[in-house]
Tab-separated table of N, CA and C in Angstrom:
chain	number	residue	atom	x	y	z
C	235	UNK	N	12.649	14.149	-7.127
C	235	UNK	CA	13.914	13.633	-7.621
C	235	UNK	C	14.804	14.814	-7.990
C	236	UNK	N	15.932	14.965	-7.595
C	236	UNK	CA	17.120	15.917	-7.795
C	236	UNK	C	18.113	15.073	-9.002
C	237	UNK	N	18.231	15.651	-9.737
C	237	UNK	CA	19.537	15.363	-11.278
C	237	UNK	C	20.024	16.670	-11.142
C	238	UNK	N	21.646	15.829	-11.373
C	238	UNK	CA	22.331	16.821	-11.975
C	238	UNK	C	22.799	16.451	-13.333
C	239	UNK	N	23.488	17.268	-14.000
C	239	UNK	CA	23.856	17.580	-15.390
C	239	UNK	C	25.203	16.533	-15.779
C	240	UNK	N	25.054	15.763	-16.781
C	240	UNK	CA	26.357	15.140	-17.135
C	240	UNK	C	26.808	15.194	-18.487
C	241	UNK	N	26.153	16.151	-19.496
C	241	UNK	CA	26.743	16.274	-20.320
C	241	UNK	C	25.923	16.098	-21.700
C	242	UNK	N	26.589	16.660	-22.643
C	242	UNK	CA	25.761	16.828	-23.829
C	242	UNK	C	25.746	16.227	-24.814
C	243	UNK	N	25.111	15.719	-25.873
C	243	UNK	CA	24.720	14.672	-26.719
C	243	UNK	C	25.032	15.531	-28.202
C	244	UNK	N	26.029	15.336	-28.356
C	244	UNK	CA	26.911	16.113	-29.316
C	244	UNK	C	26.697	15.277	-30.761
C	245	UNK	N	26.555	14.199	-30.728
C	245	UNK	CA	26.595	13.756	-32.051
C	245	UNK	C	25.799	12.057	-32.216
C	246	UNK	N	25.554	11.274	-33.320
C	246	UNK	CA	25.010	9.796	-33.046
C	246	UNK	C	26.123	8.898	-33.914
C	247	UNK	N	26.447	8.229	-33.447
C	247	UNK	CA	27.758	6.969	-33.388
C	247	UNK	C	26.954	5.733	-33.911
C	248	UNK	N	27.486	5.367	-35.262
C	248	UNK	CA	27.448	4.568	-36.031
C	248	UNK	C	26.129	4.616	-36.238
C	249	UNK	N	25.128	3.262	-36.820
C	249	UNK	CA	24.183	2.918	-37.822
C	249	UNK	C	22.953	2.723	-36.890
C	250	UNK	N	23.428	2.196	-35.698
C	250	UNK	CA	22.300	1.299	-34.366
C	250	UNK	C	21.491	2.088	-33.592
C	251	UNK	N	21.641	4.189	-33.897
C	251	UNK	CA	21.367	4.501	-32.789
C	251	UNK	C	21.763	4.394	-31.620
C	252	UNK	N	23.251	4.845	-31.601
C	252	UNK	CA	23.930	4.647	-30.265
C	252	UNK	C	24.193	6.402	-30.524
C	253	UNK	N	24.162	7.119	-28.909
C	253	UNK	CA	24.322	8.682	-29.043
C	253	UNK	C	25.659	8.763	-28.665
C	254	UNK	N	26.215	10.321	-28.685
C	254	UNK	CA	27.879	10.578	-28.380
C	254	UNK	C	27.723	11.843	-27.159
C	255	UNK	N	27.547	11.194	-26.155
C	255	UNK	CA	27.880	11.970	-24.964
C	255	UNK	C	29.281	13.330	-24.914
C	256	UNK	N	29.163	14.300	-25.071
C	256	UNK	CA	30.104	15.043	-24.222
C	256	UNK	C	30.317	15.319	-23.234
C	257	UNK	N	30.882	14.730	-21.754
C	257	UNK	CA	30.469	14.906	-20.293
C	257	UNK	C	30.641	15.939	-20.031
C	258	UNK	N	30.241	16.363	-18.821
C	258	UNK	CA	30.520	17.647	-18.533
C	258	UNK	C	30.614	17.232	-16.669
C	259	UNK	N	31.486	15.853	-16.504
C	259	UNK	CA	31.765	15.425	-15.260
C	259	UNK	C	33.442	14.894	-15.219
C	260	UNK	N	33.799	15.260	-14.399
C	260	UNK	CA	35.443	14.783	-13.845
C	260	UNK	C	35.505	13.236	-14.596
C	261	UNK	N	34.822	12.516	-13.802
C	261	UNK	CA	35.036	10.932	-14.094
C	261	UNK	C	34.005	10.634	-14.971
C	262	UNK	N	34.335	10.681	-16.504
C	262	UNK	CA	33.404	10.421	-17.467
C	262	UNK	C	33.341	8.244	-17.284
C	263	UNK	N	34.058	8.039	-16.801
C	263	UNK	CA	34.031	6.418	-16.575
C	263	UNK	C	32.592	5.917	-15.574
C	264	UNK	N	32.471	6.598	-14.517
C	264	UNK	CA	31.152	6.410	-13.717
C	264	UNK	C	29.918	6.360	-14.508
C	265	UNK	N	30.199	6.611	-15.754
C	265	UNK	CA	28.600	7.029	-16.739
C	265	UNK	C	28.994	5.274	-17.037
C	266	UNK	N	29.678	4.623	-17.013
C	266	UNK	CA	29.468	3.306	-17.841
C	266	UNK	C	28.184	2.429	-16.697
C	267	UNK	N	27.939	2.912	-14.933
C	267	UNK	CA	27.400	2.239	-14.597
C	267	UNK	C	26.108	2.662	-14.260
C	268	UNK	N	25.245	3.545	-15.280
C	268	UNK	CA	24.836	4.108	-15.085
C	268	UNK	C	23.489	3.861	-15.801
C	269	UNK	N	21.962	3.700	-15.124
C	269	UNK	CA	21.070	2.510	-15.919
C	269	UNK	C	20.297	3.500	-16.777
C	270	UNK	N	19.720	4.276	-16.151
C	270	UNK	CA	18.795	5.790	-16.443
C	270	UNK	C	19.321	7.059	-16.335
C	271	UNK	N	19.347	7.578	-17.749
C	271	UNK	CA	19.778	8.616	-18.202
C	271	UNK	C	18.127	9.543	-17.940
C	272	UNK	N	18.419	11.131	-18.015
C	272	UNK	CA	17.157	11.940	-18.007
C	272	UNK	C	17.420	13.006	-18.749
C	273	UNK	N	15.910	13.522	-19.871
C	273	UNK	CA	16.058	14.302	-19.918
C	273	UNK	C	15.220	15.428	-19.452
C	274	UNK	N	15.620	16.832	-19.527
C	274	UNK	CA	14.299	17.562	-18.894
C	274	UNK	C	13.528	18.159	-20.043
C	275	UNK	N	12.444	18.463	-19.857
C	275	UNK	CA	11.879	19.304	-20.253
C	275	UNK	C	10.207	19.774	-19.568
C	276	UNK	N	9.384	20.768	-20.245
C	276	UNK	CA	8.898	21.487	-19.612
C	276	UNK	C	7.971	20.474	-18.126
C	277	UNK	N	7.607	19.439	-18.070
C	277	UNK	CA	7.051	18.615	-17.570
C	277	UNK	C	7.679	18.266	-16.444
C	278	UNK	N	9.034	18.235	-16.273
C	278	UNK	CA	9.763	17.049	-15.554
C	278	UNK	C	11.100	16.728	-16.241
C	279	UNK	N	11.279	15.478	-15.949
C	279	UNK	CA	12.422	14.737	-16.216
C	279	UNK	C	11.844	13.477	-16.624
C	280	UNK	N	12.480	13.178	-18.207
C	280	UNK	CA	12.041	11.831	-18.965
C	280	UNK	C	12.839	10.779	-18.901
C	281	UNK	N	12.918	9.281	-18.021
C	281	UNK	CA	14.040	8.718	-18.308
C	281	UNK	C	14.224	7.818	-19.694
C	282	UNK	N	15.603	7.864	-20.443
C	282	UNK	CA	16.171	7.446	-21.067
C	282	UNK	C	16.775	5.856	-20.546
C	283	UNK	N	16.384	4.944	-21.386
C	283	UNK	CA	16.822	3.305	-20.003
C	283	UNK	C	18.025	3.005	-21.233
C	284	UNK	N	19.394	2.974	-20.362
C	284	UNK	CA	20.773	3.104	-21.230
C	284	UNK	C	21.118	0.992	-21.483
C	285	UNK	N	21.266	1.116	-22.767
C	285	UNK	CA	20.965	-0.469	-22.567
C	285	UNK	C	22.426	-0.858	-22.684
C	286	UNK	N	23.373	-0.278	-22.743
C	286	UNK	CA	24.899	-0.022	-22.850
C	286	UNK	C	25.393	1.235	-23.041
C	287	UNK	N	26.714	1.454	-22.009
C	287	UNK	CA	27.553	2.989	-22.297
C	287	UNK	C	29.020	2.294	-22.180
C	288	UNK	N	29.840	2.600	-23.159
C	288	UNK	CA	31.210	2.339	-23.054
C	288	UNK	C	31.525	3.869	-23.646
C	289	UNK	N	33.215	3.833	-23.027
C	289	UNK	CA	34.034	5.240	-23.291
C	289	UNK	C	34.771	5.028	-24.442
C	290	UNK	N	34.289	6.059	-25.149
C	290	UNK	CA	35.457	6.531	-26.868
C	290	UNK	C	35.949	7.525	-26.672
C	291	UNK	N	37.461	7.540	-26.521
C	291	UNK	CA	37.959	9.469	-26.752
C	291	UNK	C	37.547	10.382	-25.883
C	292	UNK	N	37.306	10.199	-24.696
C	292	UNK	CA	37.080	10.749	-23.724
C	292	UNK	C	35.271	11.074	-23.472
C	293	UNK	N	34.648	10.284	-24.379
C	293	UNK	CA	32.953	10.557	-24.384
C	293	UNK	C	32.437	9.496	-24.201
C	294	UNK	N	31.310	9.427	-23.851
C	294	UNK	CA	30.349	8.358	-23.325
C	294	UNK	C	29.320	8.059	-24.795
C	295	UNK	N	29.519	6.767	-25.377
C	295	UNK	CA	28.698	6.128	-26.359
C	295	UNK	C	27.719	5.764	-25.528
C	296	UNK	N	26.348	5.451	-25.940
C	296	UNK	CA	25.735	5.372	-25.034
C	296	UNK	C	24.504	4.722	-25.933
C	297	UNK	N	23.972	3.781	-25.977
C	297	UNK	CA	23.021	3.092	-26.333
C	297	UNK	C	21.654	2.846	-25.722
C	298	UNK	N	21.075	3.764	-26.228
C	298	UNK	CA	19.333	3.578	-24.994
C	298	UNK	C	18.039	2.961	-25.980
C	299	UNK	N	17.226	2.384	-24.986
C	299	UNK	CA	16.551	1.177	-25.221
C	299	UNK	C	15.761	2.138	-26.004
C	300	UNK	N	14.781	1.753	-27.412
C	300	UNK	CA	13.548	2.714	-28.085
C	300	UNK	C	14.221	3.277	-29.280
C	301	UNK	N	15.923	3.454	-28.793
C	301	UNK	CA	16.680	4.743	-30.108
C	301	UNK	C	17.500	3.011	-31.149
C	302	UNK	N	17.069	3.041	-32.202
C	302	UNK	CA	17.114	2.021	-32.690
C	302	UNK	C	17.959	2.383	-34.024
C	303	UNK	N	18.022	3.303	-34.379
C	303	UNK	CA	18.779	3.728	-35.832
C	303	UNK	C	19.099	4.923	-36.039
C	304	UNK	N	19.860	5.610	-36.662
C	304	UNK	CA	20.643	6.871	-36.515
C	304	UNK	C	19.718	8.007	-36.828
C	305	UNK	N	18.398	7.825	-37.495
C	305	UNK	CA	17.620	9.335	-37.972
C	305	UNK	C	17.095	9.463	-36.124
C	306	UNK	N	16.928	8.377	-35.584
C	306	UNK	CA	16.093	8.699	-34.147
C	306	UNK	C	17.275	9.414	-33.212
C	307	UNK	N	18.410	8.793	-33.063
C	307	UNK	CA	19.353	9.383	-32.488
C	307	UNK	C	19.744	10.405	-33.056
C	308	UNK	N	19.423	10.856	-33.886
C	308	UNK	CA	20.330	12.384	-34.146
C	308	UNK	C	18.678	13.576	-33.762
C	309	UNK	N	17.939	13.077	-33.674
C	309	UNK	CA	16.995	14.327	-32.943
C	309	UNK	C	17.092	14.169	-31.546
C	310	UNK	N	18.199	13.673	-30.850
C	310	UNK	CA	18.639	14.225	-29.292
C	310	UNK	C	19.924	14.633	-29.544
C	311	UNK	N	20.357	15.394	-30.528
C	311	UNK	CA	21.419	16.115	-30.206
C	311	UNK	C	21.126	17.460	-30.111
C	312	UNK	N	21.782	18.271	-29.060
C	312	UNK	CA	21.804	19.230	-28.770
C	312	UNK	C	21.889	18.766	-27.329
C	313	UNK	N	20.650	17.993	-26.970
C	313	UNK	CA	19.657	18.097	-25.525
C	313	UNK	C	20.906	17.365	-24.804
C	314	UNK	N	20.206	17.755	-23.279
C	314	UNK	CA	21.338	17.561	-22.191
C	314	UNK	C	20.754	17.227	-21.327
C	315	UNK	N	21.893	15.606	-21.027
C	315	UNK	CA	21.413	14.531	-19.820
C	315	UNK	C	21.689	14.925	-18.947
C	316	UNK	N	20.962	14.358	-17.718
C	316	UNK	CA	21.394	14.254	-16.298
C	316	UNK	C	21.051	12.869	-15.543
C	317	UNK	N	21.727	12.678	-14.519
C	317	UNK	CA	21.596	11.868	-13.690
C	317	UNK	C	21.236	11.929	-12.333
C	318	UNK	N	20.035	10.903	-12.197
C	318	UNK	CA	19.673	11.033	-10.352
C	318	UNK	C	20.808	11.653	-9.123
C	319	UNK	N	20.431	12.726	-8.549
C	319	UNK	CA	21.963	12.792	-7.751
C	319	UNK	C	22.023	11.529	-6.945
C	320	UNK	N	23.185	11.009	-6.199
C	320	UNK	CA	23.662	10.568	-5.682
C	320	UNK	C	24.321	10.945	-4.273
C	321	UNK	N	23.365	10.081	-3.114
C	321	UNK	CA	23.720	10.919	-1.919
C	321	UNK	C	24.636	10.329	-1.184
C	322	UNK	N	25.298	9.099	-2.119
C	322	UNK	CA	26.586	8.633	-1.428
C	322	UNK	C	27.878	9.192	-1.798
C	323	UNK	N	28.286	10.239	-2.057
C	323	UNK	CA	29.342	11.125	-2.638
C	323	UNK	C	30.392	10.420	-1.236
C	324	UNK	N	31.735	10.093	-1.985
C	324	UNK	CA	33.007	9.816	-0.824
C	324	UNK	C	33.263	11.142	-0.313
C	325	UNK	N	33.656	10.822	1.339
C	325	UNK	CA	33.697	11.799	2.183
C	325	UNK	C	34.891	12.847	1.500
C	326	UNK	N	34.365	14.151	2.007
C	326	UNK	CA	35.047	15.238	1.263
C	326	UNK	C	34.725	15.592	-0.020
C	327	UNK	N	33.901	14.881	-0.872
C	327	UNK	CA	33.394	15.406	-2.824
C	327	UNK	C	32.038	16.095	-2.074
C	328	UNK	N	32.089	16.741	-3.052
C	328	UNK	CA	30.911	17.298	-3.429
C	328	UNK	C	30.844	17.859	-4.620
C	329	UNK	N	29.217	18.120	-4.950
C	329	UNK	CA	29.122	18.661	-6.442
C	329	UNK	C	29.206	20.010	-6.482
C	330	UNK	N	29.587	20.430	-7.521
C	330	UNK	CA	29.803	21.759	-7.998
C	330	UNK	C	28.945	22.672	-8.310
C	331	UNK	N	27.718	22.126	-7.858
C	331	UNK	CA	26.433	23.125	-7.739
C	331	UNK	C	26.006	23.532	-6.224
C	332	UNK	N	27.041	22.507	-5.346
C	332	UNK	CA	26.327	22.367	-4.067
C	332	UNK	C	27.316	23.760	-3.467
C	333	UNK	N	28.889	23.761	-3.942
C	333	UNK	CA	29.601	24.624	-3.942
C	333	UNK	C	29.283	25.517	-4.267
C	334	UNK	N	28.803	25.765	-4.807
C	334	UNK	CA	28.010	27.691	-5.331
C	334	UNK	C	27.506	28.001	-4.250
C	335	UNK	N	27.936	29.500	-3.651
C	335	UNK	CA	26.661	29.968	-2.739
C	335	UNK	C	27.344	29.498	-1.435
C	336	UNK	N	28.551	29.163	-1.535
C	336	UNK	CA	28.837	28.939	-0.149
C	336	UNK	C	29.438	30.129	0.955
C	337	UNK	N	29.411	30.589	1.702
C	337	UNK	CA	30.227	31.512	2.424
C	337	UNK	C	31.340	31.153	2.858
C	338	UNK	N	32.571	32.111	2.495
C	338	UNK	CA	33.747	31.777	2.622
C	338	UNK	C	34.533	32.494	3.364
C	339	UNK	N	34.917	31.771	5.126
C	339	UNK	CA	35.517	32.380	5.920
C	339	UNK	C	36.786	32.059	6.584
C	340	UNK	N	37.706	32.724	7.114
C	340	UNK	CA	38.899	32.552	7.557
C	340	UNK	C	38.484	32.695	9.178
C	341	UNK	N	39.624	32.314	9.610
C	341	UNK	CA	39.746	32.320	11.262
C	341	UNK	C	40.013	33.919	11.446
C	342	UNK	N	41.204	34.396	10.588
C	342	UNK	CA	41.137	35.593	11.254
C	342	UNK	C	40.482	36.884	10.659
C	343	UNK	N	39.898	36.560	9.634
C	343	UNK	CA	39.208	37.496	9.139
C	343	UNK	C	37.320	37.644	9.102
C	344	UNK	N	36.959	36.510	9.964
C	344	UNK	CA	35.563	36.123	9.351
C	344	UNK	C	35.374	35.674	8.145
C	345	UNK	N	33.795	36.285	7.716
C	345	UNK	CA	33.333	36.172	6.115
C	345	UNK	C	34.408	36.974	5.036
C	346	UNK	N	34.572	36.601	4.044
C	346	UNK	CA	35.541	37.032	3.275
C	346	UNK	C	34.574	36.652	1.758
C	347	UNK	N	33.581	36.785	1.886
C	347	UNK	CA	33.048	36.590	0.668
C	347	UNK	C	31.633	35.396	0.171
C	348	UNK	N	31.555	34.822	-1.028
C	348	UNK	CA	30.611	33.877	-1.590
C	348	UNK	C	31.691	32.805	-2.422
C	349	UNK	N	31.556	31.515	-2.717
C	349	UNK	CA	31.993	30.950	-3.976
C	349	UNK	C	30.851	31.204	-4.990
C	350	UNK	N	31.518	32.085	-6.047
C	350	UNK	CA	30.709	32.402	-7.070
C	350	UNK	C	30.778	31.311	-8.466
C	351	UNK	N	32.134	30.597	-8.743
C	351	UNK	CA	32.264	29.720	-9.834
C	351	UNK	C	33.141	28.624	-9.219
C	352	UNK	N	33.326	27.705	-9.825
C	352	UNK	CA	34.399	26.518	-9.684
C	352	UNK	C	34.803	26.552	-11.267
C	353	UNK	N	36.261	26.929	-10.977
C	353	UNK	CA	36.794	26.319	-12.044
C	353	UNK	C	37.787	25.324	-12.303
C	354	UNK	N	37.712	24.257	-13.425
C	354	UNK	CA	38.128	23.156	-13.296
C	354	UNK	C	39.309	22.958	-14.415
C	355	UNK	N	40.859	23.105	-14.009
C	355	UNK	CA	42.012	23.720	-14.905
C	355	UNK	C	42.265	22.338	-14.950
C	356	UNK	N	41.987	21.280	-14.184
C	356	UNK	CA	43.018	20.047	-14.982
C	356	UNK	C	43.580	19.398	-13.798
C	357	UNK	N	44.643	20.044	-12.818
C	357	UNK	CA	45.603	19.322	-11.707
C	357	UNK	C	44.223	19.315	-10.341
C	358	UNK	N	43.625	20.652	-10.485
C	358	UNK	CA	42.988	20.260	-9.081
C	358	UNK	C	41.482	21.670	-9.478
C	359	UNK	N	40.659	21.725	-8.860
C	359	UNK	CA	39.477	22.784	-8.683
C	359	UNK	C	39.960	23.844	-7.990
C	360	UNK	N	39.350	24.993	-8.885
C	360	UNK	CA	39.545	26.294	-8.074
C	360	UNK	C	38.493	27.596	-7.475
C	361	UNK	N	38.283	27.474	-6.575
C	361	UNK	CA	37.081	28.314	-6.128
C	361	UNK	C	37.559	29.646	-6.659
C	362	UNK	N	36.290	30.179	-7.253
C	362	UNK	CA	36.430	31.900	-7.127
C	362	UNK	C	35.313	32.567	-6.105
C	363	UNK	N	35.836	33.348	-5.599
C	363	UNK	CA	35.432	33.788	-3.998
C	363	UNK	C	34.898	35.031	-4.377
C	364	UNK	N	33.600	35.674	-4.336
C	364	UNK	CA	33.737	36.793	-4.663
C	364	UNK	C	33.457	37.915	-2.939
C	365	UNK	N	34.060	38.697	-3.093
C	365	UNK	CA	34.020	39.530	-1.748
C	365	UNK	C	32.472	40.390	-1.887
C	366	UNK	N	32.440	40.903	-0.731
C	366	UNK	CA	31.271	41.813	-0.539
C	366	UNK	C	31.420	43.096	-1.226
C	367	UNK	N	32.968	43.577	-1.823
C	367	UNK	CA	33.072	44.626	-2.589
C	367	UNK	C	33.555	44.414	-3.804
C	368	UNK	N	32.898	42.980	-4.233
C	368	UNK	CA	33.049	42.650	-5.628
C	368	UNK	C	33.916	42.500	-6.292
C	369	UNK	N	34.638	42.282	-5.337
C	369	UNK	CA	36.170	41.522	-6.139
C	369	UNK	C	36.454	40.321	-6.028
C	370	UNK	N	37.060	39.653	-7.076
C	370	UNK	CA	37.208	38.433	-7.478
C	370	UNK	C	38.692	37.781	-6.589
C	371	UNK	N	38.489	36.658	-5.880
C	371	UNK	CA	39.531	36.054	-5.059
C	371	UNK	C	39.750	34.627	-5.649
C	372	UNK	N	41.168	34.031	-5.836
C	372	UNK	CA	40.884	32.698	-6.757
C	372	UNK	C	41.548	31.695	-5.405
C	373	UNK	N	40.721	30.705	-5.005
C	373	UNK	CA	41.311	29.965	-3.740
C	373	UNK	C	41.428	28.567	-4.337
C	374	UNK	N	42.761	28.184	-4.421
C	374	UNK	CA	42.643	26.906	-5.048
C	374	UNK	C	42.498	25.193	-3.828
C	375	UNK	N	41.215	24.590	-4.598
C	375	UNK	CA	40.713	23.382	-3.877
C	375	UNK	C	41.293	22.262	-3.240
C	376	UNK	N	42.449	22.632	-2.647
C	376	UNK	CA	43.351	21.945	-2.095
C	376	UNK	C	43.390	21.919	-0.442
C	377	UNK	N	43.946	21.197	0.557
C	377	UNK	CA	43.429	20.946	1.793
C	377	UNK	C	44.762	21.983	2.317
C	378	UNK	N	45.822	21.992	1.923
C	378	UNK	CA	46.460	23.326	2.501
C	378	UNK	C	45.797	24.907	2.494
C	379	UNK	N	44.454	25.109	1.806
C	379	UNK	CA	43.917	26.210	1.401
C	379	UNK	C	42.575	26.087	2.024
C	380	UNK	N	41.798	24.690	1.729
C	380	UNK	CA	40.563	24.857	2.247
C	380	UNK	C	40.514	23.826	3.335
C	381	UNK	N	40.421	24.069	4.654
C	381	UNK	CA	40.358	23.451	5.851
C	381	UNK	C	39.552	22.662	6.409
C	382	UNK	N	37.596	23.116	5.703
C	382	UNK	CA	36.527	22.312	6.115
C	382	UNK	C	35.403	22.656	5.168
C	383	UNK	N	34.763	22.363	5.064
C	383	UNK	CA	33.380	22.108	4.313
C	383	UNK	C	32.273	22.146	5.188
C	384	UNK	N	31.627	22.500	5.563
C	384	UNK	CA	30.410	22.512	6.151
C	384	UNK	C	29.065	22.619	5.651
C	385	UNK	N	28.366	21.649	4.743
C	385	UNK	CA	27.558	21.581	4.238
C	385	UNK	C	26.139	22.127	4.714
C	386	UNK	N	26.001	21.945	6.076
C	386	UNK	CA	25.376	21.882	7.090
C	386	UNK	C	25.032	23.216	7.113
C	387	UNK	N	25.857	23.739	7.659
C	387	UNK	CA	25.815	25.729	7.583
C	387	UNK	C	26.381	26.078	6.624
C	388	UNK	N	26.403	25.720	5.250
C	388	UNK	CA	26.893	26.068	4.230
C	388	UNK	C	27.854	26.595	4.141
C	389	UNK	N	28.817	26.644	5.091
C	389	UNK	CA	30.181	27.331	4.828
C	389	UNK	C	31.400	26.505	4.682
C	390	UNK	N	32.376	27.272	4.236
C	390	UNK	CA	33.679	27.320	3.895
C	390	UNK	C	34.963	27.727	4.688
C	391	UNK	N	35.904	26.665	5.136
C	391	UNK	CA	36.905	27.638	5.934
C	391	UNK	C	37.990	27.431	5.038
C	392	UNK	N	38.816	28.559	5.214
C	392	UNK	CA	39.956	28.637	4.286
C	392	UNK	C	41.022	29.283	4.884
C	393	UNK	N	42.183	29.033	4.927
C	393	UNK	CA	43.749	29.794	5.135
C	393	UNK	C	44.080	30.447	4.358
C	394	UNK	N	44.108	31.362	3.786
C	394	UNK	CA	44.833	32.986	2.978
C	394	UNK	C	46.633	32.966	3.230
C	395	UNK	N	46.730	33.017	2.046
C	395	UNK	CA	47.971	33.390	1.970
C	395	UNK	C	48.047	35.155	1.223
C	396	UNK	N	49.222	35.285	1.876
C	396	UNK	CA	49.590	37.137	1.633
C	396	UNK	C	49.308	37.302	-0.228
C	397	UNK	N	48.339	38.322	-0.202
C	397	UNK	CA	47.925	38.352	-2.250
C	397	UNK	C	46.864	37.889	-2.530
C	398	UNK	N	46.238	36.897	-1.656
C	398	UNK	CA	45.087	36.207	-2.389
C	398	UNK	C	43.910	37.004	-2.501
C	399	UNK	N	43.579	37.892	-1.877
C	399	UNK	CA	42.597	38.639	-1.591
C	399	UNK	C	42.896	40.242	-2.405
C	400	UNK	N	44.315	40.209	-2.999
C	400	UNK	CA	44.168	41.356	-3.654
C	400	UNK	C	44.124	41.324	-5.344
């Protein structure tokens, strides 16, 4: 089983043992349909069975079956959920772990580097590209900039504009 990361359990919400998710995903709303939560540790991955999640303030309340009153829910704060990946991603998403490590090439230049981070400012994602002489390139995740995805051969095609590379 592959999980990825959705975010951290920051605090426990009201009297019932309900926890306070901090996501650490774009669409914190997808956590409402979401049955089994996990956590890891040295063993594996433990599932958590979510017996209700509704959104407060931009966080996921989250009510799991066993956590019954607030002293039990507040010894999972710190720890950090994940969820089964999901191999139906809509055409063109992908996750931001799958993006790491990609090779990033132009038509007229070849390889031009690795995606070393994604960073996520708000309007759209921005790859940082790092070159073979260790310099930092910022290519922003937009279809005028990035042309194809190739999961397959793990690469990246991209159009450069004059500056980006310096």
């Amino acid at each position: 089983m592959e999980c990825i990361e959705v975010g951290k359990i920051v605090n426990t919400h009201g009297v019932r043992g309900e926890i306070k998710l901090n996501p650490a995903i774009d669409y914190v709303e997808e956590l409402t349909e979401v049955d089994t939560f996990y956590l890891k540790d040295k063993s594996g991955y433990i599932p958590l069975y979510a017996e209700r999640v509704r959104i407060h303030k931009n966080c996921a309340i989250i009510k799991v079956r066993g956590i019954d009153d607030m002293s039990t829910a507040e010894t999972y704060r710190g720890r950090t959920l994940f969820v089964e990946k999901s191999e139906d991603l809509p055409e063109g998403e992908f996750y931001i772990e799958d993006i790491i490590g990609l090779t990033v090439s132009t038509e007229d230049e070849g390889v031009i580097g690795t995606v070393s981070d994604v960073l996520r400012t708000g309007a759209h994602d921005v790859y940082e590209v790092t070159t073979p002489d260790g310099r930092k390139a910022l290519i922003p995740a937009v279809s005028q900039f990035v042309n194809d995805i190739d999961m397959d051969e793990k690469i990246m095609y991209v159009t450069l504009i004059e500056g980006m590379l310096e």
